[in-house]
Amino acid sequence: MEVEHFSHPDHPLILINQILGYSCELVICSGCEGPIWGPCYSCTSCYFFLHKKCAELPREIKRRIHPRHPLHLLAKTPYEGGYECDRCHKTFKSFVYHCSFCMFDLDIKCAFQPGFLEVDSQAHQFAHKDHPLILNEEQEYHGEGVVCSVCKEPMSGPSYRCISCNFFLHKKCAELPLEIKRHIHPEHPLRLLPNHDTMCDFCNETCYESFVYCCFVCEFNLHIKCAFPPCIDAADQNQRHQFRRLLISPSLKSISFTCNACGTDVDDSPFVCPMCQLLVHEECISLPRNIKTALHHHPRIIHTYHPQQCIESINNYCGICRREVDTEYGVYYCPDCDFVSHVNCSREFGDYATETAGQSVTDDQFMEPSFRVVREIKHGDERIIEEIEHFSHQHNLILNDKVDDDLKCDGCMLPISTPFYSCASCNFFLDKTCIELPRQKKWQYHENQLILSYNQHDLFSCDVCKQDFCGLRYTCDVCGLWIDIRCFKSLKDSFKHGGHDEHLLNLPADRKNILRCNIGGRGVPPSLADDGENIPHCSGCCVSEESKVLLKCAVCDFKLGMKCATLPYKARHKYHDHPLFLTYINENDYPCCIICEQDRDPKLWFYRCEECDFDVHPECFLGKYPYVKPGGVRTYPAHPHPLALVVKTEDYILQACDSCGEPCDDLALECTDPNCSFIVHWKRRQCLKSLKG
């Protein structure tokens, strides 16, 4: 085996596993200046040797004798001549652990526990090198006062014995591993070394055993008893761990540790899994593996002790409280997205998932589809649905992948995207994402089931974004919640938005709470609840969100109201040839809206055509009712002709309302007969009431 070593950069070193001798002289280690009797590294080009232990010394250590700074291993003294060890006050010219700030030095023998450099065999071999030990598997009595030479406990059970010296070892002590890892000291492994009345860092008592487990980097020490503690009170087995309570020192009522299941710092008597050395406190010994929470849209979240091993892309912020998550300890995570949450947050807002035959049973498994398949094509395992019957339309809808830029989806009122379904008989279109929405849905933010409904002619106000809309909507029959499909699709625990792509945006827990069902009274949507908080301005439009539902960035001060969060990324204007794109950064030196000819705030979002340098305010571009589709035929008893919904703006010659006499400068119902000029306000109840006779 050939290695490069920092102390001898000119040539590589070769591992030699035999005793060396040159002209009957001892071979001296260049690291510790001691004789070499066992395995060592040698340079074949020059007279340079290192003990195997000296060659594998850590480059940096921490010691209680010098706690202020770490000590760094140097191949040569930093001073002229030799150096004086600050522990034994002897002079050396070889390896030194040195602090350059304090000019503090330790030779390598003083830097480690006595016997560290000599340990390279099993426990019983370095405990008794003079004679062979005989194994006795019988549970025999060894006599009064006979104790194990390693743990100093009375002899019982299988043991090793030296017949010549009357030397005894428990079989379990003779077979102790030379190196272990423990969660109480996760930074480095612990090595089994001869003990010299060391203080145990777990129980704070002096170790009287012959050997002790030590970290030679940090000087952390563990009793053998504390490294392999006895256990009592077997706990419920969960997640394939059998937790048992640790026996701790009688002088201690509890110990301080961090629970591996939830990451909480506690003072308690811990439970341990003997197989993997997980430490948990009592509340976490029967932690449910699966939890179903109303604050996340997927069916279940799963607990893991090792997030970095189980989760490919770790979200560092809790999806419930939005505080940072320590991924060194247990969390709940969603297997279908990047949602993670603190264990305590998940327990507070979650219910146990029901499991049958190893699978989680959720409400989503019983969702009723909103369409019926009329015709489909199968290509191997691929299934293409060509024709459907949707509850929102009287005719069948055909799959289409050719889109006109002017088309809008009749479900969400956003520009259509491929693939989509269209009616061959009339001007009706639905996005594939709207087609796939279920008729009934258990929403993660609402206790009662939501029902999907459609109305082309009537207008509703969304309780989330407070905008008028028509098309598909989800409603709650208990509290009267109305939510348009745009907001329903956009509301997630966390997602990336183009207006703030450096960090994830999250729906805060307090904002989720105001979406919960107000069972006390129908017609009072939860978004109207007065939670006593002043809602900050949206970073996209600088307007306070009327509905109080907004998204926040957990890292910076960015906030986004639902009105801006659901703006279409691409749209067209009737007076412009090219599509305009939602833009978040102002690159124009003279920001001005082309439509209203007013200045724009350079910090706020706008729509832009790059080809024509055409910039407009979102409200000027989209209009007052971007999610309302004019048209549709309505008949009323008080008028002989059908009426259609129209949007009257300053571009039109405004007519007086035939009911109240005032100009119709907003939504209105206009007669479809070209010879009739009848028109009434849509949003005034008295005007609409006059149509009913």
Steps between C-alpha positions, in 0.01 A plus 500: 500500500648836391401835653596867482574650843530870583814443711692349209382674181796398280426126477206264557494268803449123484313304771718221647349238730821339633767579763784702353871506581794675335855387597365374830380851582148593605283675245385834645168668420543852359170600659538404868875414515412156637613157377292321239404139580184454297329628186645821361523721194840521330654707223686281249714793383631626835530400864153619616258294711173560681303279736167411337334681792717810456427511127125492570494773768226764456622831361292695754397422859335673796630459855375605842850613595469764227125561443521838326630382162545172311849353466644426155744220423834622362776277362773727637529742788416859405795621708874478446631174640247296700187585697397448861172314562273711720370190681810289578760781447728269302676612182418345160592553136228282341123536446329766710141612558532877487279807564637792299295754698626407844829328404372194687658159420427136579708201397287225352530268801371773732228591251331161537392256767783278635509179296333653193799446276539138611141385444465291185332173604193359672421601857606174661829504305621836623346439844713190553783451253713261711297178466216362291145519639272194513129546420253343741141511363340354814317720750721389784565665836855639520520553873458787747678823405597396147447799269544571128832670427332739254171615656585413866159333543460154665554208264197308374400332177729417205856623557864495394763386752878487520590183692853622577405839652145446625395779258128524408296682237128493432446365149312820410789712635762298313308551177433873536528680165810715464298782347138610544274788398248656736235770456614668819822584313417484127799700373765226530529128577606386849803270545551247780812604695665421835347709777685726743220613736325692221180699563200374299338782300158331510451436873774735632643223719856366513558190287658217705495238225831401339383631163290791383358619168667826391487747215865580437398817309281663768604318821143379544483192729236236567480226763459157349177489703384826345604391152294179536238589762254250645140563404165468675135572417475377142289748303261444210674400183456762231662558163702179557669639811473334842544787744607437860562735787862566592619439853690811608725571794324508839651844560312639197121531476524583129748582228499765229473371144339578164219267400585335167131462416390864530817709548386636838760571771378328818610417854362153554578132534538406132382196309745330266479261208782250579542411132560850358562708815216747437423709809139617544297640784191328633246690287665376179532127574170428321508778241260417210677432173221647284299813579223662300488878545244749373783746440651303210325395180654154454347196673767444767833610641757249627740515794870434453796511739740565210368780270824535307487131402127480417431834331668583170426875505474625857288806569660671801181667622205345680186499283284578805683757717749618229792485745825329404521120525811326635549212257742326738195381698163342428233676292176422320527521121274454200612227255323682213654851534761696698275563803667446839384594848615489858380193689329716762321709234382185322365349821314821586326533163484136386296184541627143478465356151284188481694211349353190342718219362801727521342783299369833621127549440407862434200698379668558163469130419123544478495816283225516239635603156344799326484332158405173330724345235321464164791391280864414571806361321759267652862483382658226712480624859414855390136604514378802300147625574372649174139586583324566830171608645551777760236604752550871414394476133209356305717368212789256492852646509781392263874492581688775317866603485477801266437824681402850390672770707166671559329199659411491869415201717134510603591339831776726638468792253875495432657480151463144376802266501550166327370240523140610547148383420263696276143477380455449126154661510563818699770730635581304817849398621643333811865453600607143575579610860141625540360181348686289759355683802274268706133581565559468874830581669629489858713816502795515739401844630129431558333247729193425287492362149494748210271446200595598146231696316473704179294795385578683179254784539509592868786689667652420839757664724789274605550495877877459458595769245179712524466521121186446294506190283292251310566140403604216732509548874520294819238569767440388857136424578560552873658848516434630148864530393547584131845455347581532132713235330800732452536550876423136572785389272741766629458453875778267616711472811809606305588565136724710279361806324669679211468831683724373781697206366789522749293357788189289552172672584292347776147524630546586871319295763296798620382564141396134471290533813276772352413264213356246740127429502274737692246238606307756706322666211437453129597789278780628725819381330802448723712749304279779639599415857663789687822352635619835634811517279593784267567331168819636334509630145556260212850530347352464150244783507567679833134456602385336823334165422127541566438131566793475750629187321858562392824315436824583680868434454654353815844634411432864402220756523326406174119462521256415224123540500283246320391758242859532376587135563233391246577754225539327162863489385406554135197677349388705202346845460249582229699809394839326478626241250740310726451319830609683816685332786479570871827674596643546848812710441489844341762553228344813347662831596168679454231271647169604354180307429422515126124466557430755775815706431565525873834431670563153635665420831825326393479269803161355401409230249383583147432339161749547218547427130873473433460540123323836521624636834134501604453526881163517679354482850342158572163662572514703174597193300264240650211732577282518808349153445773275353329179615150581375400373156252741331218355294262223589127526443256568782125549485288690751121543533516880484671518158393327177853445356800302627761699694880457495765596757726784381780711652450871433808723529591854395572362152126462445233767461336446835126443504264577784369205701135429414431436869681774699582748221870526584777422245599131472878524540566156647355151459161516335231288334441613144230393257624274219239632252679757278181704479463524880724724717390358837774488766509469883771491765614150599646576842205705632240282666210736437576509127517120476190466711305708249563234232319233700174687480 
